[in-house]
Amino acid sequence: MTIGKLTWLSIASAALAALLALAPARADEVKAGDLVISQAWARATPNGAKIGGGYVTIENKGSAPDRLIGGSADVAGKIEVHEMSMDGGVMKMRPLEKGLTIDPGKTVKLAPGGNHLMMMDLKSQLKQGDKVPVTLEFEKAGKVTVSLDVAGVGAQGPAGAGASGGKMEMNKMQDRSGMKM
Ligand SMILES: [Cu+2]
């Protein structure tokens, strides 16, 4: 009986270990110091386009603010951090001269119609399904390379998220809080 119980226990714990090993790793998350960068994506560009928008979600788990100040990529001659703002009733974008601040405990989401990474002097077309390595530069966390998943030309979120992008993000957030426990 005792041996049987022990055997059952070891099988159970082996099964549990296997399940934990199988738990999906969040390959889309990149950690850099106190920052967690996720949902890195870009919009596909029309043939011949010289600029493209890149988007990431940055969470600051530290106790001090950090700033996204720029980036670089083989695919682009230059990457700037841009903001959108209204200028005389017209939506315009302009570089954030001092970068984009990520306050401690906060999550900053770059998205179409808002803050974005402006990839300029594109060397090649960004095609849906491509993965584009981009190195982000933070004031404190330094340089961090992420891979932008290229979604459709008019996509509002990362590939696969589609219309339920918001919902998927909610699931992720719940999942994340579960991991802490
Ligand atoms: Cu821009």
PDB file of C-alpha atoms and ligand atoms in Angstrom:
ATOM      1  CA  MET A   1       0.000   0.000   0.000  1.00  0.00           C
ATOM      2  CA  THR A   2       2.695   2.464   1.068  1.00  0.00           C
ATOM      3  CA  ILE A   3       4.813   1.722  -1.973  1.00  0.00           C
ATOM      4  CA  GLY A   4       1.733   2.017  -4.129  1.00  0.00           C
ATOM      5  CA  LYS A   5       0.948   5.448  -2.692  1.00  0.00           C
ATOM      6  CA  LEU A   6       4.523   6.620  -3.142  1.00  0.00           C
ATOM      7  CA  THR A   7       4.557   5.383  -6.718  1.00  0.00           C
ATOM      8  CA  TRP A   8       1.294   7.147  -7.395  1.00  0.00           C
ATOM      9  CA  LEU A   9       2.729  10.322  -5.863  1.00  0.00           C
ATOM     10  CA  SER A  10       5.863  10.204  -7.974  1.00  0.00           C
ATOM     11  CA  ILE A  11       3.786   9.602 -11.090  1.00  0.00           C
ATOM     12  CA  ALA A  12       1.571  12.517 -10.136  1.00  0.00           C
ATOM     13  CA  SER A  13       4.499  14.838  -9.523  1.00  0.00           C
ATOM     14  CA  ALA A  14       6.182  13.709 -12.739  1.00  0.00           C
ATOM     15  CA  ALA A  15       2.944  14.441 -14.587  1.00  0.00           C
ATOM     16  CA  LEU A  16       2.723  17.843 -12.913  1.00  0.00           C
ATOM     17  CA  ALA A  17       6.322  18.630 -13.854  1.00  0.00           C
ATOM     18  CA  ALA A  18       5.564  17.620 -17.439  1.00  0.00           C
ATOM     19  CA  LEU A  19       2.487  19.855 -17.464  1.00  0.00           C
ATOM     20  CA  LEU A  20       4.490  22.791 -16.150  1.00  0.00           C
ATOM     21  CA  ALA A  21       7.130  22.208 -18.805  1.00  0.00           C
ATOM     22  CA  LEU A  22       4.397  22.192 -21.438  1.00  0.00           C
ATOM     23  CA  ALA A  23       2.873  25.456 -20.199  1.00  0.00           C
ATOM     24  CA  PRO A  24       3.197  27.895 -23.104  1.00  0.00           C
ATOM     25  CA  ALA A  25       6.207  30.135 -22.702  1.00  0.00           C
ATOM     26  CA  ARG A  26       5.453  33.743 -23.533  1.00  0.00           C
ATOM     27  CA  ALA A  27       7.912  33.917 -26.350  1.00  0.00           C
ATOM     28  CA  ASP A  28       6.487  37.285 -27.297  1.00  0.00           C
ATOM     29  CA  GLU A  29       7.723  38.831 -24.053  1.00  0.00           C
ATOM     30  CA  VAL A  30      11.169  40.328 -23.806  1.00  0.00           C
ATOM     31  CA  LYS A  31      12.562  41.420 -20.456  1.00  0.00           C
ATOM     32  CA  ALA A  32      15.101  44.189 -20.119  1.00  0.00           C
ATOM     33  CA  GLY A  33      15.928  45.223 -16.583  1.00  0.00           C
ATOM     34  CA  ASP A  34      12.634  46.322 -15.035  1.00  0.00           C
ATOM     35  CA  LEU A  35      10.874  46.485 -18.384  1.00  0.00           C
ATOM     36  CA  VAL A  36       8.743  43.818 -20.012  1.00  0.00           C
ATOM     37  CA  ILE A  37       8.153  44.356 -23.701  1.00  0.00           C
ATOM     38  CA  SER A  38       5.372  42.462 -25.433  1.00  0.00           C
ATOM     39  CA  GLN A  39       3.014  42.648 -28.416  1.00  0.00           C
ATOM     40  CA  ALA A  40       5.749  43.822 -30.765  1.00  0.00           C
ATOM     41  CA  TRP A  41       4.249  44.229 -34.209  1.00  0.00           C
ATOM     42  CA  ALA A  42       4.223  46.356 -37.321  1.00  0.00           C
ATOM     43  CA  ARG A  43       1.870  47.049 -40.163  1.00  0.00           C
ATOM     44  CA  ALA A  44       2.693  45.707 -43.585  1.00  0.00           C
ATOM     45  CA  THR A  45       3.798  48.468 -45.948  1.00  0.00           C
ATOM     46  CA  PRO A  46       2.689  49.085 -49.526  1.00  0.00           C
ATOM     47  CA  ASN A  47       5.329  48.325 -52.134  1.00  0.00           C
ATOM     48  CA  GLY A  48       7.761  51.214 -52.410  1.00  0.00           C
ATOM     49  CA  ALA A  49       6.763  52.822 -49.113  1.00  0.00           C
ATOM     50  CA  LYS A  50       9.636  54.479 -47.320  1.00  0.00           C
ATOM     51  CA  ILE A  51       8.056  54.612 -43.871  1.00  0.00           C
ATOM     52  CA  GLY A  52       6.310  52.123 -41.624  1.00  0.00           C
ATOM     53  CA  GLY A  53       4.790  52.043 -38.142  1.00  0.00           C
ATOM     54  CA  GLY A  54       5.971  49.752 -35.374  1.00  0.00           C
ATOM     55  CA  TYR A  55       4.187  49.093 -32.102  1.00  0.00           C
ATOM     56  CA  VAL A  56       5.133  47.564 -28.753  1.00  0.00           C
ATOM     57  CA  THR A  57       3.649  47.338 -25.272  1.00  0.00           C
ATOM     58  CA  ILE A  58       6.063  48.262 -22.481  1.00  0.00           C
ATOM     59  CA  GLU A  59       5.462  47.486 -18.829  1.00  0.00           C
ATOM     60  CA  ASN A  60       7.654  49.037 -16.156  1.00  0.00           C
ATOM     61  CA  LYS A  61       7.882  46.727 -13.145  1.00  0.00           C
ATOM     62  CA  GLY A  62      10.554  48.808 -11.468  1.00  0.00           C
ATOM     63  CA  SER A  63      10.406  51.741  -9.073  1.00  0.00           C
ATOM     64  CA  ALA A  64      11.874  54.392 -11.374  1.00  0.00           C
ATOM     65  CA  PRO A  65      10.678  55.813 -14.677  1.00  0.00           C
ATOM     66  CA  ASP A  66      12.437  54.852 -17.890  1.00  0.00           C
ATOM     67  CA  ARG A  67      12.215  56.352 -21.363  1.00  0.00           C
ATOM     68  CA  LEU A  68      12.064  54.893 -24.819  1.00  0.00           C
ATOM     69  CA  ILE A  69      14.386  57.219 -26.693  1.00  0.00           C
ATOM     70  CA  GLY A  70      14.862  55.565 -30.049  1.00  0.00           C
ATOM     71  CA  GLY A  71      15.710  52.476 -31.982  1.00  0.00           C
ATOM     72  CA  SER A  72      17.433  50.973 -34.954  1.00  0.00           C
ATOM     73  CA  ALA A  73      16.910  48.133 -37.410  1.00  0.00           C
ATOM     74  CA  ASP A  74      18.592  46.657 -40.456  1.00  0.00           C
ATOM     75  CA  VAL A  75      15.353  47.187 -42.348  1.00  0.00           C
ATOM     76  CA  ALA A  76      15.226  50.933 -41.685  1.00  0.00           C
ATOM     77  CA  GLY A  77      17.677  53.782 -42.104  1.00  0.00           C
ATOM     78  CA  LYS A  78      16.310  55.438 -39.010  1.00  0.00           C
ATOM     79  CA  ILE A  79      13.763  54.828 -36.250  1.00  0.00           C
ATOM     80  CA  GLU A  80      12.119  57.612 -34.283  1.00  0.00           C
ATOM     81  CA  VAL A  81       9.593  57.597 -31.451  1.00  0.00           C
ATOM     82  CA  HIS A  82       6.554  59.550 -32.653  1.00  0.00           C
ATOM     83  CA  GLU A  83       3.407  60.886 -31.087  1.00  0.00           C
ATOM     84  CA  MET A  84       0.150  61.856 -32.741  1.00  0.00           C
ATOM     85  CA  SER A  85      -1.351  65.211 -31.903  1.00  0.00           C
ATOM     86  CA  MET A  86      -4.061  67.503 -33.169  1.00  0.00           C
ATOM     87  CA  ASP A  87      -2.789  70.570 -34.959  1.00  0.00           C
ATOM     88  CA  GLY A  88      -5.491  72.939 -36.170  1.00  0.00           C
ATOM     89  CA  GLY A  89      -7.982  70.072 -36.427  1.00  0.00           C
ATOM     90  CA  VAL A  90      -5.548  67.908 -38.349  1.00  0.00           C
ATOM     91  CA  MET A  91      -3.958  64.810 -36.872  1.00  0.00           C
ATOM     92  CA  LYS A  92      -0.205  65.095 -37.210  1.00  0.00           C
ATOM     93  CA  MET A  93       2.716  63.097 -36.000  1.00  0.00           C
ATOM     94  CA  ARG A  94       5.965  64.383 -34.674  1.00  0.00           C
ATOM     95  CA  PRO A  95       9.058  63.004 -32.965  1.00  0.00           C
ATOM     96  CA  LEU A  96       9.024  62.878 -29.170  1.00  0.00           C
ATOM     97  CA  GLU A  97      12.200  64.849 -28.582  1.00  0.00           C
ATOM     98  CA  LYS A  98      12.686  63.581 -25.040  1.00  0.00           C
ATOM     99  CA  GLY A  99      11.411  60.096 -25.733  1.00  0.00           C
ATOM    100  CA  LEU A 100       8.414  58.290 -24.310  1.00  0.00           C
ATOM    101  CA  THR A 101       8.273  57.983 -20.524  1.00  0.00           C
ATOM    102  CA  ILE A 102       7.197  54.718 -18.933  1.00  0.00           C
ATOM    103  CA  ASP A 103       6.366  55.459 -15.311  1.00  0.00           C
ATOM    104  CA  PRO A 104       6.968  52.775 -12.658  1.00  0.00           C
ATOM    105  CA  GLY A 105       4.048  50.378 -12.330  1.00  0.00           C
ATOM    106  CA  LYS A 106       2.599  51.571 -15.628  1.00  0.00           C
ATOM    107  CA  THR A 107       2.120  49.950 -19.011  1.00  0.00           C
ATOM    108  CA  VAL A 108       2.513  52.036 -22.138  1.00  0.00           C
ATOM    109  CA  LYS A 109       1.011  50.709 -25.337  1.00  0.00           C
ATOM    110  CA  LEU A 110       2.106  52.024 -28.707  1.00  0.00           C
ATOM    111  CA  ALA A 111      -0.737  51.640 -31.195  1.00  0.00           C
ATOM    112  CA  PRO A 112      -2.047  52.965 -34.504  1.00  0.00           C
ATOM    113  CA  GLY A 113      -3.416  56.491 -34.033  1.00  0.00           C
ATOM    114  CA  GLY A 114      -1.171  57.068 -31.020  1.00  0.00           C
ATOM    115  CA  ASN A 115       2.467  56.792 -30.112  1.00  0.00           C
ATOM    116  CA  HIS A 116       4.458  54.665 -32.513  1.00  0.00           C
ATOM    117  CA  LEU A 117       7.890  53.712 -33.725  1.00  0.00           C
ATOM    118  CA  MET A 118       8.452  55.444 -37.036  1.00  0.00           C
ATOM    119  CA  MET A 119      10.628  53.328 -39.274  1.00  0.00           C
ATOM    120  CA  MET A 120      12.084  55.615 -41.925  1.00  0.00           C
ATOM    121  CA  ASP A 121      14.086  55.002 -45.105  1.00  0.00           C
ATOM    122  CA  LEU A 122      12.788  51.438 -45.306  1.00  0.00           C
ATOM    123  CA  LYS A 123      15.204  49.191 -47.162  1.00  0.00           C
ATOM    124  CA  SER A 124      12.581  46.606 -47.996  1.00  0.00           C
ATOM    125  CA  GLN A 125       8.841  46.145 -47.949  1.00  0.00           C
ATOM    126  CA  LEU A 126       7.327  44.852 -44.704  1.00  0.00           C
ATOM    127  CA  LYS A 127       5.182  41.883 -45.654  1.00  0.00           C
ATOM    128  CA  GLN A 128       2.448  40.299 -43.579  1.00  0.00           C
ATOM    129  CA  GLY A 129       3.857  37.322 -41.665  1.00  0.00           C
ATOM    130  CA  ASP A 130       7.405  38.686 -41.618  1.00  0.00           C
ATOM    131  CA  LYS A 131       9.304  38.974 -38.364  1.00  0.00           C
ATOM    132  CA  VAL A 132      11.383  42.129 -38.280  1.00  0.00           C
ATOM    133  CA  PRO A 133      14.139  42.470 -35.660  1.00  0.00           C
ATOM    134  CA  VAL A 134      14.239  45.960 -34.188  1.00  0.00           C
ATOM    135  CA  THR A 135      16.519  47.211 -31.435  1.00  0.00           C
ATOM    136  CA  LEU A 136      14.804  49.577 -29.032  1.00  0.00           C
ATOM    137  CA  GLU A 137      16.854  51.992 -26.977  1.00  0.00           C
ATOM    138  CA  PHE A 138      15.859  52.923 -23.449  1.00  0.00           C
ATOM    139  CA  GLU A 139      17.481  55.547 -21.273  1.00  0.00           C
ATOM    140  CA  LYS A 140      18.045  53.124 -18.369  1.00  0.00           C
ATOM    141  CA  ALA A 141      17.343  49.613 -19.659  1.00  0.00           C
ATOM    142  CA  GLY A 142      19.620  50.212 -22.629  1.00  0.00           C
ATOM    143  CA  LYS A 143      19.280  48.455 -25.952  1.00  0.00           C
ATOM    144  CA  VAL A 144      16.750  45.670 -26.347  1.00  0.00           C
ATOM    145  CA  THR A 145      16.083  43.699 -29.507  1.00  0.00           C
ATOM    146  CA  VAL A 146      12.515  42.632 -30.197  1.00  0.00           C
ATOM    147  CA  SER A 147      10.922  40.964 -33.194  1.00  0.00           C
ATOM    148  CA  LEU A 148       8.028  42.814 -34.814  1.00  0.00           C
ATOM    149  CA  ASP A 149       5.333  40.504 -36.174  1.00  0.00           C
ATOM    150  CA  VAL A 150       4.126  42.094 -39.382  1.00  0.00           C
ATOM    151  CA  ALA A 151       0.322  42.209 -39.563  1.00  0.00           C
ATOM    152  CA  GLY A 152      -1.901  43.415 -42.401  1.00  0.00           C
ATOM    153  CA  VAL A 153      -1.714  46.932 -43.864  1.00  0.00           C
ATOM    154  CA  GLY A 154      -4.732  48.213 -41.908  1.00  0.00           C
ATOM    155  CA  ALA A 155      -4.381  46.013 -38.813  1.00  0.00           C
ATOM    156  CA  GLN A 156      -5.280  47.575 -35.483  1.00  0.00           C
ATOM    157  CA  GLY A 157      -3.369  44.984 -33.457  1.00  0.00           C
ATOM    158  CA  PRO A 158      -0.851  42.156 -33.659  1.00  0.00           C
ATOM    159  CA  ALA A 159      -1.438  39.321 -36.107  1.00  0.00           C
ATOM    160  CA  GLY A 160      -3.955  36.792 -34.872  1.00  0.00           C
ATOM    161  CA  ALA A 161      -5.602  39.208 -32.461  1.00  0.00           C
ATOM    162  CA  GLY A 162      -8.012  40.524 -35.091  1.00  0.00           C
ATOM    163  CA  ALA A 163     -11.175  42.170 -33.811  1.00  0.00           C
ATOM    164  CA  SER A 164     -10.806  40.476 -30.435  1.00  0.00           C
ATOM    165  CA  GLY A 165      -7.423  42.047 -29.753  1.00  0.00           C
ATOM    166  CA  GLY A 166      -8.664  43.751 -26.628  1.00  0.00           C
ATOM    167  CA  LYS A 167     -10.135  40.561 -25.292  1.00  0.00           C
ATOM    168  CA  MET A 168      -6.933  38.641 -25.898  1.00  0.00           C
ATOM    169  CA  GLU A 169      -5.015  41.252 -24.033  1.00  0.00           C
ATOM    170  CA  MET A 170      -7.370  40.958 -21.084  1.00  0.00           C
ATOM    171  CA  ASN A 171      -6.756  37.216 -21.032  1.00  0.00           C
ATOM    172  CA  LYS A 172      -3.046  37.827 -21.031  1.00  0.00           C
ATOM    173  CA  MET A 173      -3.291  40.242 -18.142  1.00  0.00           C
ATOM    174  CA  GLN A 174      -5.296  37.731 -16.113  1.00  0.00           C
ATOM    175  CA  ASP A 175      -2.786  35.062 -16.995  1.00  0.00           C
ATOM    176  CA  ARG A 176       0.045  37.310 -15.894  1.00  0.00           C
ATOM    177  CA  SER A 177      -1.521  38.071 -12.510  1.00  0.00           C
ATOM    178  CA  GLY A 178      -2.098  34.341 -12.082  1.00  0.00           C
ATOM    179  CA  MET A 179       1.594  33.694 -12.601  1.00  0.00           C
ATOM    180  CA  LYS A 180       2.512  35.995  -9.731  1.00  0.00           C
ATOM    181  CA  MET A 181       0.521  33.850  -7.322  1.00  0.00           C
TER     182      MET A 181
HETATM  183 CU    CU B   1       5.309  58.727 -37.298  1.00  0.00          CU
END
